[in-house]
mmCIF file of C-alpha atoms in Angstrom:
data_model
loop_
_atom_site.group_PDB
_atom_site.id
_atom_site.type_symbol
_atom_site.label_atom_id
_atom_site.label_comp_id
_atom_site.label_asym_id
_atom_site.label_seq_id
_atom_site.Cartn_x
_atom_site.Cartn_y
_atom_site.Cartn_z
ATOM 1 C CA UNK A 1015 0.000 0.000 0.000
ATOM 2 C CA UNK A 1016 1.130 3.550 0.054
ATOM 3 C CA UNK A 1017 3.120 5.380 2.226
ATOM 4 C CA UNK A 1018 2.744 8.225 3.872
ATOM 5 C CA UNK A 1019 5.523 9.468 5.842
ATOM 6 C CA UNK A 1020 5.504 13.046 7.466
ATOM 7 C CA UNK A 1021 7.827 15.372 8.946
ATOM 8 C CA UNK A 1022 8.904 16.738 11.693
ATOM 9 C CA UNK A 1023 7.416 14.231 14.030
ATOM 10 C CA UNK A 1024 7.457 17.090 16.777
ATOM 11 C CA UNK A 1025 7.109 20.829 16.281
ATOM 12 C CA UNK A 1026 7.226 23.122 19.477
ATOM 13 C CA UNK A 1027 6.630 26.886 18.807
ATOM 14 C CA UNK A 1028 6.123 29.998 20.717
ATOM 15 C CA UNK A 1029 3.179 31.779 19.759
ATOM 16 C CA UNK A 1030 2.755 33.784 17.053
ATOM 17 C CA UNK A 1031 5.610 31.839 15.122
ATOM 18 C CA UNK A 1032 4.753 30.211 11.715
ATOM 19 C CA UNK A 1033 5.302 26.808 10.537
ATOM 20 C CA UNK A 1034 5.278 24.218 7.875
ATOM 21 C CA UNK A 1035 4.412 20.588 8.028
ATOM 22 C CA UNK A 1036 5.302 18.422 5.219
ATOM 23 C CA UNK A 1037 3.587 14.828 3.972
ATOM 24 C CA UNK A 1038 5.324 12.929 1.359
ATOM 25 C CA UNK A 1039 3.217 10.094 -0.441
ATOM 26 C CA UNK A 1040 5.308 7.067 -2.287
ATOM 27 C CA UNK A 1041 2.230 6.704 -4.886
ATOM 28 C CA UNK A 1042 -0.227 8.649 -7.150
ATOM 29 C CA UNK A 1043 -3.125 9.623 -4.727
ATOM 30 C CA UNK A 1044 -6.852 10.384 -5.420
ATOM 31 C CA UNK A 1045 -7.436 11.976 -2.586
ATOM 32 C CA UNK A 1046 -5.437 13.735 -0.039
ATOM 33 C CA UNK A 1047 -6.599 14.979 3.328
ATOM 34 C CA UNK A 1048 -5.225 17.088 6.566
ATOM 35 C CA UNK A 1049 -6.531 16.456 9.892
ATOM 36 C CA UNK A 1050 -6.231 18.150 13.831
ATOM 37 C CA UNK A 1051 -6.527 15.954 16.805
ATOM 38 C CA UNK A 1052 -6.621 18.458 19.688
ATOM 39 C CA UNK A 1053 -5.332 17.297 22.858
ATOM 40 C CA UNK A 1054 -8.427 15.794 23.752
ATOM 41 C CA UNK A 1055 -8.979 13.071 20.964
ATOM 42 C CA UNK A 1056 -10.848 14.662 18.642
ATOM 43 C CA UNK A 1057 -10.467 14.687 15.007
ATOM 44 C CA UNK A 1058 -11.394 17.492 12.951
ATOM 45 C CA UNK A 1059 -11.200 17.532 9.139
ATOM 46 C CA UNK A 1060 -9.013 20.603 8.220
ATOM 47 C CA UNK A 1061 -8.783 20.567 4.246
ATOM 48 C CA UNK A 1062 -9.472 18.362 1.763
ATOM 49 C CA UNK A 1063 -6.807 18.639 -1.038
ATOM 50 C CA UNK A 1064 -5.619 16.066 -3.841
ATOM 51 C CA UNK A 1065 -3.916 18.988 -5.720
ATOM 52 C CA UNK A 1066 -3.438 22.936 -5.968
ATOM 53 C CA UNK A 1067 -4.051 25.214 -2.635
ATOM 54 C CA UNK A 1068 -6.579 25.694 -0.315
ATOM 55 C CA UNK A 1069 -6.747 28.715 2.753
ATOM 56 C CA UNK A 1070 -8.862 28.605 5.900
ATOM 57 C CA UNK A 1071 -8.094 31.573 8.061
ATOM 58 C CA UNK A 1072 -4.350 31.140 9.363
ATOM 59 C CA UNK A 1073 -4.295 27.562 7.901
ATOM 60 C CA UNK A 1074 -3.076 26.633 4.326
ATOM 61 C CA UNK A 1075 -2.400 23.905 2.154
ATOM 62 C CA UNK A 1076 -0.500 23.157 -0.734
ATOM 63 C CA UNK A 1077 -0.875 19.581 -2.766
ATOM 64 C CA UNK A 1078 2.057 19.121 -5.269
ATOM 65 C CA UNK A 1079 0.576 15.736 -6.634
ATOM 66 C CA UNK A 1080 2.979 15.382 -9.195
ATOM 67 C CA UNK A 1081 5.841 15.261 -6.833
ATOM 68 C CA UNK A 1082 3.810 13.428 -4.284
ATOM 69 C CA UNK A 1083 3.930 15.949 -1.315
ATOM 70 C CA UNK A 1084 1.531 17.923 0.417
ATOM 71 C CA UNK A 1085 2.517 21.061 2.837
ATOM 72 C CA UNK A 1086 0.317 22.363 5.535
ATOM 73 C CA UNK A 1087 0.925 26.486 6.498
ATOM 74 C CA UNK A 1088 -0.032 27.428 9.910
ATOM 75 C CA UNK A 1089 0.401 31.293 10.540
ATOM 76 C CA UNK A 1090 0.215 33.019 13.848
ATOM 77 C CA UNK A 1091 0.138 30.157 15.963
ATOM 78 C CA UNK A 1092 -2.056 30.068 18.559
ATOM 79 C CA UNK A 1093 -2.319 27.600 21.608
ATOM 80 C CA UNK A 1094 -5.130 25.725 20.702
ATOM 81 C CA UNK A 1095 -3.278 24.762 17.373
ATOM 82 C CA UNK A 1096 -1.607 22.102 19.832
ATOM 83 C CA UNK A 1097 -2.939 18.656 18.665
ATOM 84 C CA UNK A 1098 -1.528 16.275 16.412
ATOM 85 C CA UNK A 1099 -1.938 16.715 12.708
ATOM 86 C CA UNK A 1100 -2.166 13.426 10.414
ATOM 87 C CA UNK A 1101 -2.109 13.779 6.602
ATOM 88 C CA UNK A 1102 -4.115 10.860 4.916
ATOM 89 C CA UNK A 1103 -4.261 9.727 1.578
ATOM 90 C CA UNK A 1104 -5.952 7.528 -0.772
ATOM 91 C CA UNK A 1105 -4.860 5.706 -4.195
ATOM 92 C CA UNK A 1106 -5.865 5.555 -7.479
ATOM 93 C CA UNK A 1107 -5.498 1.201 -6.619
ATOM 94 C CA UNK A 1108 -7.270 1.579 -3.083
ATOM 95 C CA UNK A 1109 -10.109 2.315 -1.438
ATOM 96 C CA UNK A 1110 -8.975 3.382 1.762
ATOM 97 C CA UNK A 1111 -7.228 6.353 3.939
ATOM 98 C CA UNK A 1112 -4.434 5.787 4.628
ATOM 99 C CA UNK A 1113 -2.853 8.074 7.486
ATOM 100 C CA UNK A 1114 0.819 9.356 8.325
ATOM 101 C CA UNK A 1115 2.555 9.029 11.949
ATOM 102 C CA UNK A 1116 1.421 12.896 12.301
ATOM 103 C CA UNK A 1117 3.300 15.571 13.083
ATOM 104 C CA UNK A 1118 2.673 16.936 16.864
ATOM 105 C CA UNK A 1119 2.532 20.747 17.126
ATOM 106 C CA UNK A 1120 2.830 21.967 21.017
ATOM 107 C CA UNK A 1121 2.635 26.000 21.134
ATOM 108 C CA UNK A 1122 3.578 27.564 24.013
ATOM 109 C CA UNK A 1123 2.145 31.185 25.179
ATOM 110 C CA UNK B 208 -26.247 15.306 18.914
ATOM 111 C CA UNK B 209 -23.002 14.504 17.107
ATOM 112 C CA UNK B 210 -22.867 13.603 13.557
ATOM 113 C CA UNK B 211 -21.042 10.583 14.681
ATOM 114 C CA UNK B 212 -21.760 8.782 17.866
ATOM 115 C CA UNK B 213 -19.580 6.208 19.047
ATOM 116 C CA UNK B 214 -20.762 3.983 22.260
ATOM 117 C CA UNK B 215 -19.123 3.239 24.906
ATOM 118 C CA UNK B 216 -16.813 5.936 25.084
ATOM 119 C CA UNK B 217 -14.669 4.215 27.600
ATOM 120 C CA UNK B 218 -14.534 0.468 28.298
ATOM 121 C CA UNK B 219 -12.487 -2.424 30.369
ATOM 122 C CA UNK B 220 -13.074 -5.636 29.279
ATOM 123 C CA UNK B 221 -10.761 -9.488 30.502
ATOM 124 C CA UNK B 222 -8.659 -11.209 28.094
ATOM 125 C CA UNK B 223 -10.909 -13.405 25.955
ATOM 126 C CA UNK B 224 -14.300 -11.325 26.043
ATOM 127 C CA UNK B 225 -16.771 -10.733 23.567
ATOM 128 C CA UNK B 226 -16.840 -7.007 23.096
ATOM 129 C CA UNK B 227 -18.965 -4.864 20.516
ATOM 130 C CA UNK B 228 -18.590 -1.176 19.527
ATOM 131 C CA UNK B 229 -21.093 0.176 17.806
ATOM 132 C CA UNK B 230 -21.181 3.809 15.562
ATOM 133 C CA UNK B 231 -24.570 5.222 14.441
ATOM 134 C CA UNK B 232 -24.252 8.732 12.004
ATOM 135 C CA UNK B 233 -26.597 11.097 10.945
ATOM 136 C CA UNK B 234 -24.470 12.616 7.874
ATOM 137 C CA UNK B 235 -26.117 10.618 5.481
ATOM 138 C CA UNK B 236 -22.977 9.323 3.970
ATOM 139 C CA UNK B 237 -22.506 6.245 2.087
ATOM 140 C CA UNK B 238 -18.839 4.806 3.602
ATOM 141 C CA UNK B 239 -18.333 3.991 7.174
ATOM 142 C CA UNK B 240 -14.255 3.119 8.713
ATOM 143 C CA UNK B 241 -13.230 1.598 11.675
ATOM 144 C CA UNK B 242 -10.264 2.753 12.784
ATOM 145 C CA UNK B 243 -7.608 2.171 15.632
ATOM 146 C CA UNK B 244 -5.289 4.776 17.024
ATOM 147 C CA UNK B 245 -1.523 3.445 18.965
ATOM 148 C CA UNK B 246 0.486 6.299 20.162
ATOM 149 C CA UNK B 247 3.114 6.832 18.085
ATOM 150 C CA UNK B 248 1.704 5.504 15.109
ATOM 151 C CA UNK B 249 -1.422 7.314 13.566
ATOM 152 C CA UNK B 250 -4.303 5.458 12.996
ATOM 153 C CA UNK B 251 -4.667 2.258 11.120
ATOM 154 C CA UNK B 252 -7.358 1.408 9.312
ATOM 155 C CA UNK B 253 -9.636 -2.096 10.322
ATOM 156 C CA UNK B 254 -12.975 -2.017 8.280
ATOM 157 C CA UNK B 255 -14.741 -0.388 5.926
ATOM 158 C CA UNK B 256 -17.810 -0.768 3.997
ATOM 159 C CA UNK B 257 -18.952 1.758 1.224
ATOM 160 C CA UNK B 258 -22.650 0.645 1.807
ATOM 161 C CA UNK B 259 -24.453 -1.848 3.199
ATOM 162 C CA UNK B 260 -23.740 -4.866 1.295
ATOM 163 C CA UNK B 261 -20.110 -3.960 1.565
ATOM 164 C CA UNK B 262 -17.533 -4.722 3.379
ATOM 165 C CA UNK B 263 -14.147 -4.815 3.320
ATOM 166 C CA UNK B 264 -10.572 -5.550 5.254
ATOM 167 C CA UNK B 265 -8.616 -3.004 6.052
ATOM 168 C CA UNK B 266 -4.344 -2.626 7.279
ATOM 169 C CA UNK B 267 -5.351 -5.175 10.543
ATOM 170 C CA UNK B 268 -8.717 -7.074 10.542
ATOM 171 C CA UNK B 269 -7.221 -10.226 11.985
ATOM 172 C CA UNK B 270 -9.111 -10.392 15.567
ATOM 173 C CA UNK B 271 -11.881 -8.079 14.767
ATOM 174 C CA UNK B 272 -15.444 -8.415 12.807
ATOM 175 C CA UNK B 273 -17.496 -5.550 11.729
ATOM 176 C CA UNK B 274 -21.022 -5.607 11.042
ATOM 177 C CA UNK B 275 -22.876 -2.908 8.679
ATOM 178 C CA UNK B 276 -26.770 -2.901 10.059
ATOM 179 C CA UNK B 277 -28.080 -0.349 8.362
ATOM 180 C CA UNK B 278 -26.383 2.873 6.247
ATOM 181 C CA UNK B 279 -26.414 4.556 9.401
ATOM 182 C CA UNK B 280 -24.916 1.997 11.785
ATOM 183 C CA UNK B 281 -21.602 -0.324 11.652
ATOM 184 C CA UNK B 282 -20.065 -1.688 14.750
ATOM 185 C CA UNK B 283 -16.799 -3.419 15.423
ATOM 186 C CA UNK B 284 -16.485 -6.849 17.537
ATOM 187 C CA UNK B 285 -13.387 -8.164 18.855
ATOM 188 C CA UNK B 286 -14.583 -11.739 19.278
ATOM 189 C CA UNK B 287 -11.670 -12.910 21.846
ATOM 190 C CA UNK B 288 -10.470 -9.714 23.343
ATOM 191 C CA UNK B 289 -6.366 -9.888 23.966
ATOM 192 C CA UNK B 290 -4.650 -7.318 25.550
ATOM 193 C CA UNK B 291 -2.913 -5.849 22.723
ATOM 194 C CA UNK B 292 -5.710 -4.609 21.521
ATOM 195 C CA UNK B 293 -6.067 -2.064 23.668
ATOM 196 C CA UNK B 294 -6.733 0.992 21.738
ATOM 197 C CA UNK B 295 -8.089 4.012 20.805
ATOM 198 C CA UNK B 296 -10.884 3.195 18.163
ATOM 199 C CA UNK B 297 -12.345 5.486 15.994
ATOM 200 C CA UNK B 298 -15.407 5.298 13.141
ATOM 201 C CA UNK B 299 -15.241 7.245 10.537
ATOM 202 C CA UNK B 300 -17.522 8.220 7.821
ATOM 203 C CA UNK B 301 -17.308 9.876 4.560
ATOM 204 C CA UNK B 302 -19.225 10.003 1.534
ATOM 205 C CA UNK B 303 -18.167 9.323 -2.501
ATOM 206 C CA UNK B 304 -16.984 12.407 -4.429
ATOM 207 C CA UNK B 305 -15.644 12.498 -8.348
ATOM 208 C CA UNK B 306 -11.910 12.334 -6.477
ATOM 209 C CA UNK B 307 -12.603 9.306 -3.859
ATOM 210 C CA UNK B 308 -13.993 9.913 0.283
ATOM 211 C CA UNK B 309 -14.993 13.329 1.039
ATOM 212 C CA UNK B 310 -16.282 15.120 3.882
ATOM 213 C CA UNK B 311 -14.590 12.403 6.487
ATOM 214 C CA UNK B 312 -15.915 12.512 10.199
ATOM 215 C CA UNK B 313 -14.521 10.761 12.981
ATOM 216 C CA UNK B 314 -16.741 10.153 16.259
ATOM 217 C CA UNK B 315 -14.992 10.862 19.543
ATOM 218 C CA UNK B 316 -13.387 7.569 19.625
ATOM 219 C CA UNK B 317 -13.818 4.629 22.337
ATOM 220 C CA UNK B 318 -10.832 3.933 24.620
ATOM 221 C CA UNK B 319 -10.636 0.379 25.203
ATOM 222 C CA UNK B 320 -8.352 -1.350 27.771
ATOM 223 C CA UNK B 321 -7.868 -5.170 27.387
ATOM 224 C CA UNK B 322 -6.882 -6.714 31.158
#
């Protein structure tokens, strides 16, 4: 199946600070997706993105599908942007999600 | 009322006991996922089923069973629970766009401990 590898693995920030989290794919994908699990379990769908760019607010993200990466922008960081953030993706060949290690964001005030 | 409900929320259960979770949604979408979450290691997908007739293995089925009731309902059963299944396990549900799953909810997730 694919993999989905993402980096860093840990992120600490102050806020206010910006940062980028990257998600790197080792197949063609149909369907790409960024997720926040906030420090209490829950998951929250944050963009849905198989190519191009997308902007929510302080949140961004950038697909590159033909170089199989995807790159989530988070500026002005804010305390509750703590969580975890997963990137998921699904192939051409599959029908499920499948998710990344994550990437876990601590900012501090 | 959540879009996704997920019962129990929290749950001990002995080595080698039946144990059902069960997810009921009110999106109106099509697919339904079973997922587990390990720390360290995102989640991992168990089950899905794109409707009701469907069903399908996911990454690590071996140990569980899933059944698919009705569009709106899909629960997980570990038939001989072993400890290293203790988990966080989520449901999921999405529904079919031109570019595969869309609109993906999770429920709150069930945190099952295996003793």
């Amino acid at each position: 199946g694919i993999q989905v590898e993402q980096s860093p693995p840990d992120l600490i920030l102050q806020e206010g600070a910006n940062s980028t989290l990257r998600c790197n794919f080792s197949d063609s994908v149909n369907n790409l997706q960024w997720f926040h699990q906030n420090p209490w379990g829950q998951l929250i769908n944050l963009f849905y993105i198989p190519s191009g760019t997308k902007q929510n607010g302080r949140l961004s993200a950038t697909t590159v599908a033909t170089e199989r990466y995807s790159l989530l922008y988070i500026s002005s960081s804010q305390t509750t942007d703590s969580g975890v953030y997963f990137c998921a993706v699904e192939g051409y060949n599959n029908n499920d999600m499948r998710f990344g290690a994550g990437t876990r964001l601590t900012v501090k005030p | 009322d959540a879009d996704v409900t997920q019962t129990p929320r929290n749950r001990i259960t002995k080595t080698g006991k039946r144990i059902m979770l069960e997810c009921s949604q009110t999106k109106g979408h099509d697919r339904m996922y079973w997922y587990r979450q390990d720390p360290g290691l995102g989640l991992r997908l168990i089950y899905y089923s794109f409707d009701v007739k469907d069903i399908n293995k996911g990454e690590i089925s071996d140990g569980y069973s899933v059944s698919r009731q009705a569009q709106a309902k899909f629960s997980l059963s570990l038939e001989s629970a072993i400890p290293n299944q203790t988990a966080l396990y989520f449901c999921a549900t999405s529904e079919t766009g031109p570019m595969g799953s869309m609109g993906y909810t999770f429920g709150s997730g069930t945190r099952l401990t295996v003793v």
